[in-house]
Amino acid sequence: MPAQLDTHIQYLKGVGPKLASLLALRGIKDYQSLIDYLPRKYIRVVQDLHKEELFPGDLIETQAYFVGKNSRRISNGRTITTFSFKNSNFNFKAVFFKLPFRGFLSQLEPAQTVTLKSKIKKISLHSIELHHPEIQFFSEQAELEEQKPTTSENQKVDKADLMAIYPEIYNLSSDKISKMISGALKELENSIPETLPDFVMNQYKLPGLEACYRHLHLKDLPENPVKGLQTNNSIFHKRLKYEELFWFQVRIFLQKKLNTKKKVTPLLRASKRIPAALENLPFQLTQDQQNVIQEIIDDFKKPLAMHRLIQGDVGSGKTLVAFVSALHVIDNGGQTALMAPTEILAEQHYKKAKEFFEPLGLTVAFLSGSQKKPEYDKNLALIYSGKAAFAVGTHALFQKNVFFNCLKLAIIDEQHRFGVKQREALHSKGKEAHFLVMTATPIPRTLSMTLYGDLDISIIREKPPGRMPILTKALFQKEKKRAFETALEELQKGHQIYWIFPLIEESEKLELKSIETESPEIIKFFKGFNVGILHGKLKAVDKEKIMLDFRDKKYDILLSTTVVEVGVDVPNATTMIIEHAERFGLSQLHQLRGRVGRGTLEGFCFLMLGKEVSQVSIQRSQIMEKSDDGFYLAEEDLKLRGAGDLYGTKQSGLPEFKFVNLIEDQKIIEFARKDAEKFVSLVQSKRIKLNQELEPIKKIKMWSLIG
Ligand code: ADP
Ligand code: MG
């Protein structure tokens, strides 16, 4: 049977189980994902060409004869040596910042012929500059003049050979990857189906899908070089990006349509408890909070189910907005469920919910996987009977055996930590339930329109008043004393410290500080203060206990991995120390920093840099020092790291794209969105028959399954 795109990679010639499992680490499972693995860059291997046909970055291999050399000192006392070579077409400057083999190069004699092999650094009018080229001597002294072409007409121009460079997969070389892809494309020949509707293909004169893959993997190279190939910006690249965005947007538009179909009974009665609840609060709501609550209540009064996203920085008061909104639902006879991704966070929400709802005469239920059976059953009954107006929980909330009496509002905190199906599973527990999701991942407005186009968006930008700014300082290893001293001063004032490590234990592979390696020094330096240790390997109950003990000040210092990250609230903690800050994205650092300064005390955040930090890491810490605006940091994060990396992990809260860069590809995003909208309405008015094109149907069906 001929291979198809979804044929498992193990059927490809030369791919055994071992190689297959290596490829799986990069998400390569079938022929499709293999050919989606595009070259990181293309280099040109050039024999002898005209200068107009060469570009910086090309790899050339050429013969030339030695002309002379020249050394000069530069400011820091070092010497730069330039060897000059010449052949019939060019002058070459071979620049050495450090001489490799003194003896070797000093043997060069005038007119001696060598082979130079190097990437082109610079091309100027008179010469080509190479840095540290490979130089090979000829054994017999070839006479260069003999090879010199006589006239320009018969000067033979070799076709430039492009070479695709693939990102290596562990020890799997670019070469080997290239061969595998060649094999796959050969087997797939004439069997890659078209996936874009005709009107789109014609409008932009896009190349066919198979042609795209063949070009991008350099299987059919036309005579003329492909424009933009080397900058990953060719029409073939654009087609794949467009395709990815088009179907993404189609799904969003279909989802949006589904959303607008869900009719519900309007919740018109004004809430009696909201005024009372606001009375009970020791503070005033911020203007942003009030606005968002109003937007939500306006939605409740409509005959359509709400689908809304609240975007707000850490500590901006989203939870409270959710609670107040829930009162409107409750006073109209419905139940509300709030789901959080971790036990710690769910239990914290539960406590806050009890403080908030119980004085109003309401019952709060709690469901979690780690509960004992009687406890669990009791809460299940509260939810089922409708006695609990508000239910808080983890994933336990959307399990099959959970039934609500009358769920009218499903709230999901840290929505990106749940899958689409999980969110929907909770939402569908109520026949007429409104849907509210919350995220502390602030992203630029243009991006949220694209990514969350199926939701209405509310933004809380303003922070509650009275918060002191957090003094943020990046420190190199030799400056770590500063963090220790500030921490000590804070402890002596009775305040508490978070100390974050990337690892619990020493790792053989990564040379990183861990809780295990550093805790002895910390315990010794801060003698007399209590140190708690929190990490993901502890049982949920133990984690909760440690977190509670920290909150209740049984510990002064909490050493932790990033499990502490999500929404945990300890107002007396003033100092956040993050080891190996270079390993975290700006948004994640910002989230961690948001753990302190939650009360009215002055806060400190030290970003401890590891031994080997890149320029970009230093730049990033400087941005952290300057800004406390999550939306701004998200923008910078996107610029510096690329959207796929927003948090450094899959927890980014943003969908992952294979080909698209959400910052650089703004234009394509706009076109794709426009066309997707048109496509959806054409499909709905039946002007496009879907059954001609297998692939699009598959894509739509996949999505509509969840709707
Ligand atoms: P988020 O979920 O957005 O990170 P929370 O809702 O947990 O933030 O709020 C953080 C803290 O700020 C909580 O202790 C909360 O009680 C408090 N808070 C919320 N709104 C206000 C406000 N308007 N004024 C003062 N404090 C507030
Ligand atoms: Mg929160």
PDB file of N, CA and C in Angstrom, residues 134-166:
ATOM      1  N   GLU A 134      38.595  27.498   6.059  1.00  0.00           N
ATOM      2  CA  GLU A 134      39.422  26.296   5.984  1.00  0.00           C
ATOM      3  C   GLU A 134      40.394  26.511   4.834  1.00  0.00           C
ATOM      4  N   ILE A 135      41.663  26.261   5.058  1.00  0.00           N
ATOM      5  CA  ILE A 135      42.631  26.454   3.971  1.00  0.00           C
ATOM      6  C   ILE A 135      43.348  25.144   3.703  1.00  0.00           C
ATOM      7  N   GLN A 136      43.331  24.699   2.451  1.00  0.00           N
ATOM      8  CA  GLN A 136      44.033  23.464   2.102  1.00  0.00           C
ATOM      9  C   GLN A 136      45.120  23.762   1.082  1.00  0.00           C
ATOM     10  N   PHE A 137      46.292  23.244   1.368  1.00  0.00           N
ATOM     11  CA  PHE A 137      47.383  23.420   0.399  1.00  0.00           C
ATOM     12  C   PHE A 137      47.244  22.391  -0.700  1.00  0.00           C
ATOM     13  N   PHE A 138      47.680  22.746  -1.885  1.00  0.00           N
ATOM     14  CA  PHE A 138      47.780  21.743  -2.958  1.00  0.00           C
ATOM     15  C   PHE A 138      49.115  21.064  -2.857  1.00  0.00           C
ATOM     16  N   SER A 139      49.109  19.783  -3.107  1.00  0.00           N
ATOM     17  CA  SER A 139      50.397  19.096  -3.022  1.00  0.00           C
ATOM     18  C   SER A 139      51.277  19.498  -4.202  1.00  0.00           C
ATOM     19  N   GLU A 140      50.732  19.387  -5.403  1.00  0.00           N
ATOM     20  CA  GLU A 140      51.528  19.870  -6.533  1.00  0.00           C
ATOM     21  C   GLU A 140      51.088  21.295  -6.826  1.00  0.00           C
ATOM     22  N   GLN A 141      51.983  22.149  -7.129  1.00  0.00           N
ATOM     23  CA  GLN A 141      51.660  23.551  -7.360  1.00  0.00           C
ATOM     24  C   GLN A 141      50.912  23.722  -8.674  1.00  0.00           C
ATOM     25  N   ALA A 142      49.611  23.824  -8.552  1.00  0.00           N
ATOM     26  CA  ALA A 142      48.828  23.992  -9.774  1.00  0.00           C
ATOM     27  C   ALA A 142      48.987  25.410 -10.284  1.00  0.00           C
ATOM     28  N   GLU A 143      49.069  25.540 -11.549  1.00  0.00           N
ATOM     29  CA  GLU A 143      49.179  26.875 -12.132  1.00  0.00           C
ATOM     30  C   GLU A 143      47.782  27.459 -12.305  1.00  0.00           C
ATOM     31  N   LEU A 144      47.531  28.475 -11.558  1.00  0.00           N
ATOM     32  CA  LEU A 144      46.192  29.029 -11.583  1.00  0.00           C
ATOM     33  C   LEU A 144      45.843  29.614 -12.950  1.00  0.00           C
ATOM     34  N   GLU A 145      46.833  30.234 -13.561  1.00  0.00           N
ATOM     35  CA  GLU A 145      46.582  30.892 -14.845  1.00  0.00           C
ATOM     36  C   GLU A 145      45.978  29.930 -15.861  1.00  0.00           C
ATOM     37  N   GLU A 146      46.385  28.678 -15.782  1.00  0.00           N
ATOM     38  CA  GLU A 146      45.908  27.685 -16.738  1.00  0.00           C
ATOM     39  C   GLU A 146      44.397  27.496 -16.658  1.00  0.00           C
ATOM     40  N   GLN A 147      43.888  27.604 -15.433  1.00  0.00           N
ATOM     41  CA  GLN A 147      42.457  27.381 -15.263  1.00  0.00           C
ATOM     42  C   GLN A 147      41.629  28.603 -15.619  1.00  0.00           C
ATOM     43  N   LYS A 148      42.314  29.675 -15.803  1.00  0.00           N
ATOM     44  CA  LYS A 148      41.580  30.922 -16.033  1.00  0.00           C
ATOM     45  C   LYS A 148      40.799  30.873 -17.330  1.00  0.00           C
ATOM     46  N   PRO A 149      39.510  31.119 -17.278  1.00  0.00           N
ATOM     47  CA  PRO A 149      38.738  31.101 -18.520  1.00  0.00           C
ATOM     48  C   PRO A 149      39.185  32.254 -19.411  1.00  0.00           C
ATOM     49  N   THR A 150      39.120  32.023 -20.697  1.00  0.00           N
ATOM     50  CA  THR A 150      39.667  33.029 -21.598  1.00  0.00           C
ATOM     51  C   THR A 150      38.697  34.169 -21.854  1.00  0.00           C
ATOM     52  N   THR A 151      37.479  33.834 -22.155  1.00  0.00           N
ATOM     53  CA  THR A 151      36.518  34.914 -22.383  1.00  0.00           C
ATOM     54  C   THR A 151      35.324  34.746 -21.448  1.00  0.00           C
ATOM     55  N   SER A 152      34.568  35.804 -21.367  1.00  0.00           N
ATOM     56  CA  SER A 152      33.434  35.724 -20.453  1.00  0.00           C
ATOM     57  C   SER A 152      32.330  34.820 -21.003  1.00  0.00           C
ATOM     58  N   GLU A 153      32.261  34.652 -22.317  1.00  0.00           N
ATOM     59  CA  GLU A 153      31.206  33.816 -22.890  1.00  0.00           C
ATOM     60  C   GLU A 153      31.324  32.349 -22.462  1.00  0.00           C
ATOM     61  N   ASN A 154      32.536  31.854 -22.560  1.00  0.00           N
ATOM     62  CA  ASN A 154      32.650  30.438 -22.247  1.00  0.00           C
ATOM     63  C   ASN A 154      32.940  30.174 -20.763  1.00  0.00           C
ATOM     64  N   GLN A 155      32.843  31.243 -20.009  1.00  0.00           N
ATOM     65  CA  GLN A 155      33.037  31.068 -18.567  1.00  0.00           C
ATOM     66  C   GLN A 155      31.900  30.210 -18.018  1.00  0.00           C
ATOM     67  N   LYS A 156      32.253  29.098 -17.504  1.00  0.00           N
ATOM     68  CA  LYS A 156      31.212  28.179 -17.077  1.00  0.00           C
ATOM     69  C   LYS A 156      30.741  28.543 -15.663  1.00  0.00           C
ATOM     70  N   VAL A 157      29.445  28.714 -15.541  1.00  0.00           N
ATOM     71  CA  VAL A 157      28.904  29.023 -14.223  1.00  0.00           C
ATOM     72  C   VAL A 157      28.223  27.787 -13.666  1.00  0.00           C
ATOM     73  N   ASP A 158      28.773  27.256 -12.633  1.00  0.00           N
ATOM     74  CA  ASP A 158      28.138  26.090 -12.027  1.00  0.00           C
ATOM     75  C   ASP A 158      26.859  26.517 -11.344  1.00  0.00           C
ATOM     76  N   LYS A 159      25.893  25.648 -11.397  1.00  0.00           N
ATOM     77  CA  LYS A 159      24.653  25.940 -10.688  1.00  0.00           C
ATOM     78  C   LYS A 159      24.936  25.927  -9.191  1.00  0.00           C
ATOM     79  N   ALA A 160      24.426  26.917  -8.551  1.00  0.00           N
ATOM     80  CA  ALA A 160      24.640  26.948  -7.112  1.00  0.00           C
ATOM     81  C   ALA A 160      23.872  25.795  -6.486  1.00  0.00           C
ATOM     82  N   ASP A 161      24.497  25.100  -5.601  1.00  0.00           N
ATOM     83  CA  ASP A 161      23.822  24.013  -4.920  1.00  0.00           C
ATOM     84  C   ASP A 161      23.354  24.493  -3.570  1.00  0.00           C
ATOM     85  N   LEU A 162      22.056  24.401  -3.360  1.00  0.00           N
ATOM     86  CA  LEU A 162      21.553  24.760  -2.040  1.00  0.00           C
ATOM     87  C   LEU A 162      21.598  23.532  -1.152  1.00  0.00           C
ATOM     88  N   MET A 163      21.867  23.776   0.099  1.00  0.00           N
ATOM     89  CA  MET A 163      21.859  22.672   1.033  1.00  0.00           C
ATOM     90  C   MET A 163      20.903  23.035   2.164  1.00  0.00           C
ATOM     91  N   ALA A 164      20.016  22.105   2.516  1.00  0.00           N
ATOM     92  CA  ALA A 164      19.066  22.367   3.589  1.00  0.00           C
ATOM     93  C   ALA A 164      19.685  21.926   4.908  1.00  0.00           C
ATOM     94  N   ILE A 165      19.626  22.815   5.872  1.00  0.00           N
ATOM     95  CA  ILE A 165      20.159  22.473   7.191  1.00  0.00           C
ATOM     96  C   ILE A 165      18.977  22.286   8.149  1.00  0.00           C
ATOM     97  N   TYR A 166      18.834  21.089   8.654  1.00  0.00           N
ATOM     98  CA  TYR A 166      17.729  20.780   9.574  1.00  0.00           C
ATOM     99  C   TYR A 166      18.216  20.875  11.007  1.00  0.00           C
TER     100      TYR A 166
END
